[in-house]
Short mmCIF file of C-alpha atoms (C1' of nucleotides) in Angstrom, two decimals:
data_model
loop_
_atom_site.label_atom_id
_atom_site.label_comp_id
_atom_site.label_asym_id
_atom_site.label_seq_id
_atom_site.Cartn_x
_atom_site.Cartn_y
_atom_site.Cartn_z
CA MET Z 992 26.30 34.71 7.01
CA ARG Z 993 23.79 32.58 8.09
CA ILE Z 994 21.30 30.22 6.21
CA GLY Z 995 18.30 32.42 6.35
CA GLU Z 996 20.56 35.29 4.57
CA LEU Z 997 22.01 31.96 2.08
CA ALA Z 998 18.21 31.68 0.88
CA GLN Z 999 17.30 34.85 0.09
CA ARG Z 1000 20.41 35.62 -1.55
CA THR Z 1001 20.13 32.86 -3.70
CA GLY Z 1002 16.57 32.32 -3.80
CA VAL Z 1003 16.94 28.39 -2.69
CA THR Z 1004 14.66 27.40 0.54
CA THR Z 1005 16.40 26.87 3.50
CA ARG Z 1006 15.08 23.35 3.44
CA ALA Z 1007 16.74 22.92 0.16
CA LEU Z 1008 20.44 24.31 1.58
CA ARG Z 1009 19.79 21.55 4.45
CA PHE Z 1010 19.08 19.00 2.12
CA TYR Z 1011 22.21 19.97 -0.11
CA GLU Z 1012 24.34 19.58 3.04
CA ASP Z 1013 22.90 16.48 3.66
CA GLN Z 1014 24.01 15.03 0.00
CA GLY Z 1015 26.99 15.96 0.93
CA LEU Z 1016 27.06 18.99 -1.79
CA LEU Z 1017 27.44 22.18 0.66
CA ALA Z 1018 29.16 21.90 3.64
CA ALA Z 1019 28.74 24.75 7.05
CA ARG Z 1020 30.83 25.82 9.46
CA ARG Z 1021 28.94 26.02 12.64
CA SER Z 1022 29.15 29.03 14.99
CA ALA Z 1023 29.43 28.52 18.46
CA ASN Z 1024 25.32 28.61 18.79
CA GLY Z 1025 25.26 25.87 16.18
CA TYR Z 1026 23.95 28.17 13.63
CA ARG Z 1027 25.61 26.92 9.70
CA GLU Z 1028 27.68 29.88 8.67
CA TYR Z 1029 28.48 30.48 5.14
CA ASP Z 1030 30.52 32.51 3.20
CA GLU Z 1031 30.83 33.48 -0.46
CA ASP Z 1032 31.99 30.68 -1.77
CA ASP Z 1033 29.43 28.94 -0.35
CA LEU Z 1034 27.34 31.63 -2.59
CA GLN Z 1035 28.81 30.89 -5.48
CA LEU Z 1036 28.92 27.27 -4.64
CA VAL Z 1037 24.69 27.49 -4.63
CA LYS Z 1038 24.05 29.47 -7.66
CA GLU Z 1039 26.58 27.31 -9.63
CA ILE Z 1040 23.86 24.46 -8.48
CA GLN Z 1041 21.05 26.31 -9.08
CA THR Z 1042 22.08 27.25 -12.43
CA LEU Z 1043 22.87 23.51 -13.43
CA GLN Z 1044 19.49 22.54 -12.24
CA THR Z 1045 17.80 25.10 -14.75
CA VAL Z 1046 19.56 23.26 -17.59
CA GLY Z 1047 18.38 19.90 -16.68
CA LEU Z 1048 20.98 18.70 -14.41
CA THR Z 1049 20.25 16.39 -11.41
CA LEU Z 1050 21.66 17.10 -7.84
CA GLU Z 1051 23.69 14.31 -8.12
CA GLU Z 1052 25.26 15.13 -11.56
CA THR Z 1053 25.92 18.49 -10.17
CA ARG Z 1054 28.67 16.81 -7.75
CA PRO Z 1055 31.35 16.93 -10.25
CA PHE Z 1056 31.41 20.65 -10.83
CA VAL Z 1057 30.91 20.82 -6.79
CA GLU Z 1058 34.22 19.27 -6.32
CA CYS Z 1059 35.66 20.79 -8.90
CA LEU Z 1060 35.13 24.11 -7.49
CA ARG Z 1061 36.21 22.73 -4.14
CA SER Z 1062 39.24 21.33 -5.43
CA GLY Z 1063 40.14 25.17 -6.37
CA HIS Z 1064 39.37 25.79 -9.77
CA GLU Z 1065 37.95 28.85 -10.77
CA THR Z 1066 34.87 27.31 -12.62
CA GLY Z 1067 33.03 24.32 -12.16
CA ASP Z 1068 33.38 22.76 -15.63
CA ALA Z 1069 36.99 23.11 -15.17
CA CYS Z 1070 37.33 19.28 -14.52
CA ALA Z 1071 37.08 16.29 -16.95
CA SER Z 1072 34.51 14.51 -15.00
CA SER Z 1073 32.08 17.75 -15.46
CA ILE Z 1074 32.74 18.03 -18.75
CA GLU Z 1075 31.81 14.44 -19.32
CA VAL Z 1076 28.52 15.43 -17.74
CA TYR Z 1077 27.83 18.11 -20.26
CA ARG Z 1078 28.52 15.29 -22.80
CA ARG Z 1079 25.99 13.15 -21.32
CA LYS Z 1080 23.28 15.52 -20.87
CA LEU Z 1081 23.44 17.14 -24.24
CA GLU Z 1082 22.91 13.36 -25.51
CA GLU Z 1083 20.14 12.89 -22.87
CA ALA Z 1084 18.41 16.36 -24.38
CA ASP Z 1085 19.08 15.01 -28.14
CA ALA Z 1086 17.35 12.29 -27.48
CA LEU Z 1087 14.28 13.37 -25.70
CA LEU Z 1088 14.25 16.06 -27.89
CA ALA Z 1089 13.55 13.22 -30.87
CA ARG Z 1090 11.12 11.35 -28.69
CA LEU Z 1091 9.44 14.36 -28.11
CA GLY Z 1092 8.99 15.62 -31.57
CA GLY Z 1093 7.95 11.96 -32.50
CA ILE Z 1094 5.08 12.48 -29.59
CA ARG Z 1095 4.35 15.90 -30.51
CA ALA Z 1096 3.84 14.72 -34.20
CA GLU Z 1097 1.20 11.81 -32.94
CA LEU Z 1098 -0.27 13.75 -30.87
CA ALA Z 1099 -1.00 16.22 -33.77
CA VAL Z 1100 -2.09 13.23 -36.25
CA LYS Z 1101 -4.46 12.01 -33.57
CA LEU Z 1102 -6.30 15.33 -32.96
CA ALA Z 1103 -6.53 16.00 -36.53
CA GLY Z 1104 -8.23 12.72 -36.92
CA ALA Z 1105 -10.71 13.08 -34.19
CA LEU Z 1106 -11.96 16.26 -35.23
CA ALA Z 1107 -12.25 14.82 -38.87
CA ARG Z 1108 -13.96 12.24 -37.46
CA GLN Z 1109 -16.34 14.59 -34.94
CA ALA Z 1110 -17.07 17.19 -37.95
CA PRO Z 1111 -16.69 14.78 -40.82
CA ASP Z 1112 -14.88 15.92 -44.04
CA PRO Z 1113 -15.25 19.59 -43.75
CA CYS Z 1114 -12.90 19.92 -47.33
CA VAL Z 1115 -15.26 17.63 -48.95
CA VAL Z 1116 -18.51 18.94 -47.98
CA PRO Z 1117 -21.71 16.63 -48.05
CA GLU Z 1118 -24.14 18.64 -50.36
CA SER Z 1119 -27.00 19.50 -47.95
CA PRO Z 1120 -30.37 19.10 -49.83
CA ARG Z 1121 -31.59 22.36 -51.29
CA PRO Z 1122 -34.85 23.40 -50.93
CA MET E 9 -10.30 -13.76 -20.02
CA ARG E 10 -8.62 -13.46 -16.43
CA ILE E 11 -5.93 -11.01 -15.52
CA GLY E 12 -3.01 -13.03 -16.55
CA GLU E 13 -4.53 -13.95 -20.13
CA LEU E 14 -5.16 -10.07 -20.30
CA ALA E 15 -1.99 -8.89 -19.40
CA GLN E 16 -0.10 -11.26 -21.52
CA ARG E 17 -2.44 -9.88 -24.29
CA THR E 18 -1.57 -6.39 -23.76
CA GLY E 19 1.75 -6.59 -22.26
CA VAL E 20 0.59 -4.82 -19.07
CA THR E 21 1.38 -6.49 -15.71
CA THR E 22 -1.34 -7.86 -13.53
CA ARG E 23 0.13 -5.20 -11.10
CA ALA E 24 -0.73 -2.45 -13.24
CA LEU E 25 -4.33 -3.83 -14.74
CA ARG E 26 -5.48 -4.38 -10.50
CA PHE E 27 -3.53 -0.69 -10.36
CA TYR E 28 -6.11 0.63 -13.40
CA GLU E 29 -9.00 -0.81 -11.63
CA ASP E 30 -8.27 1.01 -7.98
CA GLN E 31 -8.07 4.23 -10.03
CA GLY E 32 -11.26 3.56 -11.39
CA LEU E 33 -10.04 3.10 -15.13
CA LEU E 34 -10.95 -0.84 -15.72
CA ALA E 35 -13.98 -2.52 -14.43
CA ALA E 36 -13.98 -5.92 -14.13
CA ARG E 37 -16.69 -8.61 -13.26
CA ARG E 38 -15.59 -11.26 -10.62
CA SER E 39 -16.42 -14.55 -11.55
CA ALA E 40 -17.91 -17.36 -8.55
CA ASN E 41 -14.47 -17.78 -6.92
CA GLY E 42 -13.52 -14.20 -6.73
CA TYR E 43 -11.13 -13.91 -9.96
CA ARG E 44 -11.45 -11.09 -12.09
CA GLU E 45 -13.44 -11.57 -15.43
CA TYR E 46 -11.95 -9.49 -18.58
CA ASP E 47 -14.14 -9.10 -22.06
CA GLU E 48 -12.66 -8.13 -25.52
CA ASP E 49 -14.04 -4.48 -24.62
CA ASP E 50 -11.67 -4.73 -21.46
CA LEU E 51 -8.83 -5.39 -24.02
CA GLN E 52 -9.34 -2.44 -26.25
CA LEU E 53 -9.81 -0.28 -23.52
CA VAL E 54 -6.27 -1.59 -22.28
CA LYS E 55 -5.00 -0.82 -25.23
CA GLU E 56 -6.16 2.33 -25.45
CA ILE E 57 -4.86 3.39 -22.46
CA GLN E 58 -1.53 2.30 -23.35
CA THR E 59 -1.36 3.76 -26.47
CA LEU E 60 -2.26 6.90 -24.71
CA GLN E 61 0.52 6.45 -22.55
CA THR E 62 2.97 6.10 -25.12
CA VAL E 63 2.09 9.85 -26.39
CA GLY E 64 3.10 11.06 -23.02
CA LEU E 65 -0.90 11.29 -21.47
CA THR E 66 -0.72 10.46 -17.40
CA LEU E 67 -3.23 7.59 -16.14
CA GLU E 68 -5.80 10.54 -15.13
CA GLU E 69 -5.65 12.16 -18.69
CA THR E 70 -6.82 8.74 -20.08
CA ARG E 71 -9.81 8.82 -18.20
CA PRO E 72 -12.17 10.93 -20.53
CA PHE E 73 -11.22 8.50 -23.35
CA VAL E 74 -11.74 5.58 -21.13
CA GLU E 75 -15.62 6.83 -20.14
CA CYS E 76 -16.01 8.11 -23.97
CA LEU E 77 -15.17 4.51 -24.66
CA ARG E 78 -17.73 3.24 -22.14
CA SER E 79 -20.36 5.37 -23.01
CA GLY E 80 -20.60 3.75 -25.91
CA HIS E 81 -18.03 5.42 -28.78
CA GLU E 82 -16.37 3.31 -31.27
CA THR E 83 -13.16 5.53 -30.04
CA GLY E 84 -11.98 6.91 -27.15
CA ASP E 85 -11.57 10.36 -28.40
CA ALA E 86 -14.83 10.86 -30.19
CA CYS E 87 -15.73 13.31 -27.04
CA ALA E 88 -15.26 16.70 -26.47
CA SER E 89 -13.50 16.50 -23.05
CA SER E 90 -10.98 14.33 -24.82
CA ILE E 91 -10.18 16.43 -27.74
CA GLU E 92 -9.60 18.91 -25.37
CA VAL E 93 -7.05 16.93 -23.36
CA TYR E 94 -5.19 16.45 -26.77
CA ARG E 95 -5.12 19.99 -27.63
CA ARG E 96 -3.67 20.57 -23.99
CA LYS E 97 -1.27 17.54 -24.39
CA LEU E 98 -0.27 19.26 -28.04
CA GLU E 99 0.46 22.51 -26.17
CA GLU E 100 2.46 20.99 -23.10
CA ALA E 101 4.53 19.15 -26.10
CA ASP E 102 5.10 22.56 -27.47
CA ALA E 103 5.90 24.24 -24.61
CA LEU E 104 8.34 21.25 -23.20
CA LEU E 105 9.95 21.15 -26.99
CA ALA E 106 10.88 25.16 -26.53
CA ARG E 107 12.21 25.03 -23.45
CA LEU E 108 14.24 21.66 -23.59
CA GLY E 109 15.52 23.29 -26.79
CA GLY E 110 16.73 26.23 -25.02
CA ILE E 111 18.19 24.10 -22.76
CA ARG E 112 20.06 21.86 -25.07
CA ALA E 113 21.52 25.12 -26.49
CA GLU E 114 22.51 26.30 -23.38
CA LEU E 115 24.19 23.08 -22.61
CA ALA E 116 25.91 23.56 -25.92
CA VAL E 117 27.08 26.49 -25.08
CA LYS E 118 28.63 25.55 -21.58
CA LEU E 119 30.23 22.51 -23.05
CA ALA E 120 31.95 24.65 -25.76
CA GLY E 121 33.07 27.43 -22.84
CA ALA E 122 34.83 24.85 -20.95
CA LEU E 123 36.57 22.81 -23.84
CA ALA E 124 37.84 26.35 -24.72
CA ARG E 125 39.04 27.24 -21.10
CA GLN E 126 40.54 23.56 -21.06
CA ALA E 127 42.74 23.61 -24.32
CA PRO E 128 42.88 27.51 -24.51
CA ASP E 129 42.03 28.90 -28.27
CA PRO E 130 43.00 26.13 -30.50
CA CYS E 131 41.86 28.53 -33.16
CA VAL E 132 44.25 31.60 -32.64
CA VAL E 133 47.06 29.20 -31.80
CA PRO E 134 49.46 30.43 -29.74
CA GLU E 135 52.61 30.71 -31.58
CA SER E 136 55.09 27.95 -30.65
CA PRO E 137 58.84 29.08 -30.20
CA ARG E 138 60.90 28.15 -33.05
CA PRO E 139 64.08 26.55 -32.72
"C1'" DA H 577 -1.71 -35.78 -1.28
"C1'" DC H 578 1.28 -32.86 -3.56
"C1'" DT H 579 2.84 -29.61 -6.88
"C1'" DT H 580 2.23 -26.31 -9.78
"C1'" DG H 581 0.49 -22.36 -11.33
"C1'" DC H 582 -2.83 -18.90 -11.19
"C1'" DC H 583 -5.73 -15.76 -8.40
"C1'" DT H 584 -6.88 -12.80 -4.04
"C1'" DT H 585 -5.85 -8.28 -1.18
"C1'" DG H 586 -2.83 -5.49 1.78
"C1'" DA H 587 0.97 -2.97 2.25
"C1'" DC H 588 5.85 -0.78 1.82
"C1'" DG H 589 9.52 0.64 -1.91
"C1'" DC H 590 11.15 3.51 -5.15
"C1'" DG H 591 12.94 7.80 -7.12
"C1'" DG H 592 13.76 13.12 -7.17
"C1'" DA H 593 13.73 17.33 -4.61
"C1'" DC H 594 12.37 19.26 -1.77
"C1'" DG H 595 7.71 20.91 1.61
"C1'" DT H 596 5.62 20.98 6.21
"C1'" DC H 597 5.25 19.85 10.96
"C1'" DA H 598 6.89 18.46 15.18
"C1'" DA H 599 9.17 20.34 19.18
"C1'" DC H 600 12.55 22.79 20.96
"C1'" DG H 601 16.41 26.44 21.26
"C1'" DT H 602 18.73 31.30 20.37
"C1'" DC H 603 19.00 36.36 19.38
"C1'" DT H 604 16.80 41.06 19.07
"C1'" DA H 605 13.71 44.47 20.12
"C1'" DG H 606 10.46 46.90 22.69
"C1'" DC B 577 9.81 39.94 30.61
"C1'" DT B 578 8.06 38.45 26.37
"C1'" DA B 579 6.94 38.63 21.77
"C1'" DG B 580 8.59 37.34 17.37
"C1'" DA B 581 12.10 36.01 13.95
"C1'" DC B 582 15.29 32.87 13.27
"C1'" DG B 583 17.90 28.63 14.07
"C1'" DT B 584 18.41 23.70 14.96
"C1'" DT B 585 17.16 17.74 14.45
"C1'" DG B 586 14.22 14.39 12.82
"C1'" DA B 587 10.44 12.25 10.69
"C1'" DC B 588 6.63 11.74 7.67
"C1'" DG B 589 3.88 13.68 3.06
"C1'" DT B 590 4.06 14.81 -2.09
"C1'" DC B 591 3.62 13.15 -7.22
"C1'" DC B 592 3.28 8.76 -10.39
"C1'" DG B 593 3.05 4.17 -12.20
"C1'" DC B 594 3.73 0.92 -10.55
"C1'" DG B 595 7.44 -3.19 -8.37
"C1'" DT B 596 7.41 -6.45 -4.91
"C1'" DC B 597 6.50 -8.99 -1.23
"C1'" DA B 598 3.58 -11.45 2.23
"C1'" DA B 599 0.19 -14.66 3.11
"C1'" DG B 600 -2.91 -16.83 1.45
"C1'" DG B 601 -7.16 -18.98 -1.44
"C1'" DC B 602 -8.31 -21.98 -5.72
"C1'" DA B 603 -8.16 -25.34 -10.12
"C1'" DA B 604 -6.05 -28.83 -11.99
"C1'" DG B 605 -2.53 -32.34 -13.19
"C1'" DT B 606 0.06 -36.47 -11.54
#
DNA sequence: ACTTGCCTTGACGCGGACGTCAACGTCTAG
DNA sequence: CTAGACGTTGACGTCCGCGTCAAGGCAAGT
């Protein structure tokens, strides 16, 4: 298939596919007229890249998976280097979760404080003068 | 004080301070020789920006706080627009936490799967032939 | 006079993953 | 024959928050 069809079937833009090629992640054969020609393996490869991106891997980090697939393995994560990336990303995710949790808490505190100053002490309401 | 001192006292680089000025967040008077002159209010303002950045606000999002301070309020979050930013960022943080939690879980699943395929079924160990 | 250290503006660089445009070739349908 | 859909390469633009020069002006100490 050509680049347009691959784009359509994966939901990745043609621009992105050419970019992947630039980065050495995707290798296309060329037909006589210079058009890129892809096969089903390429389709799988692009899908793998997509999946990995959705779980937060950068393009660079998908490289081990791509090379693993290219070297004949059935899945991209059959190789040690890919598994290592999984481990790293898990750690990163945990670290980020921790930081973000702290930030969320700080934000909540700040918001509460601002609201409290805005409408001072809605719990211990200052007595309104009774007529 | 001049830009160097302000930088030193806040830990923000001079480059950043000039950048804030470019963005209209920080206004400096100029002394006769063209040097920027800052006062204690500016110091507070920069500190406010710093604090807000550490809880995930972009520079653009600190603008309401800065303007709130400029308009004479004691704290940057005394104004409705600032409080609105707090609310938005809290929502964003929650959304991000949810997504990231999901991603972390997916990563864990993928890692487990890869390890399982690598060393097939370490739970139901295939019987090794007994001599 | 000279060095040192602070200050000025302006302009380009970075990372990540492409978007967008230009200017052109190719294939297919009517 | 021509229009339109698809393909090609190359290069610059985007977002964000500055970093990093470059090429100087200004002030103070020796």
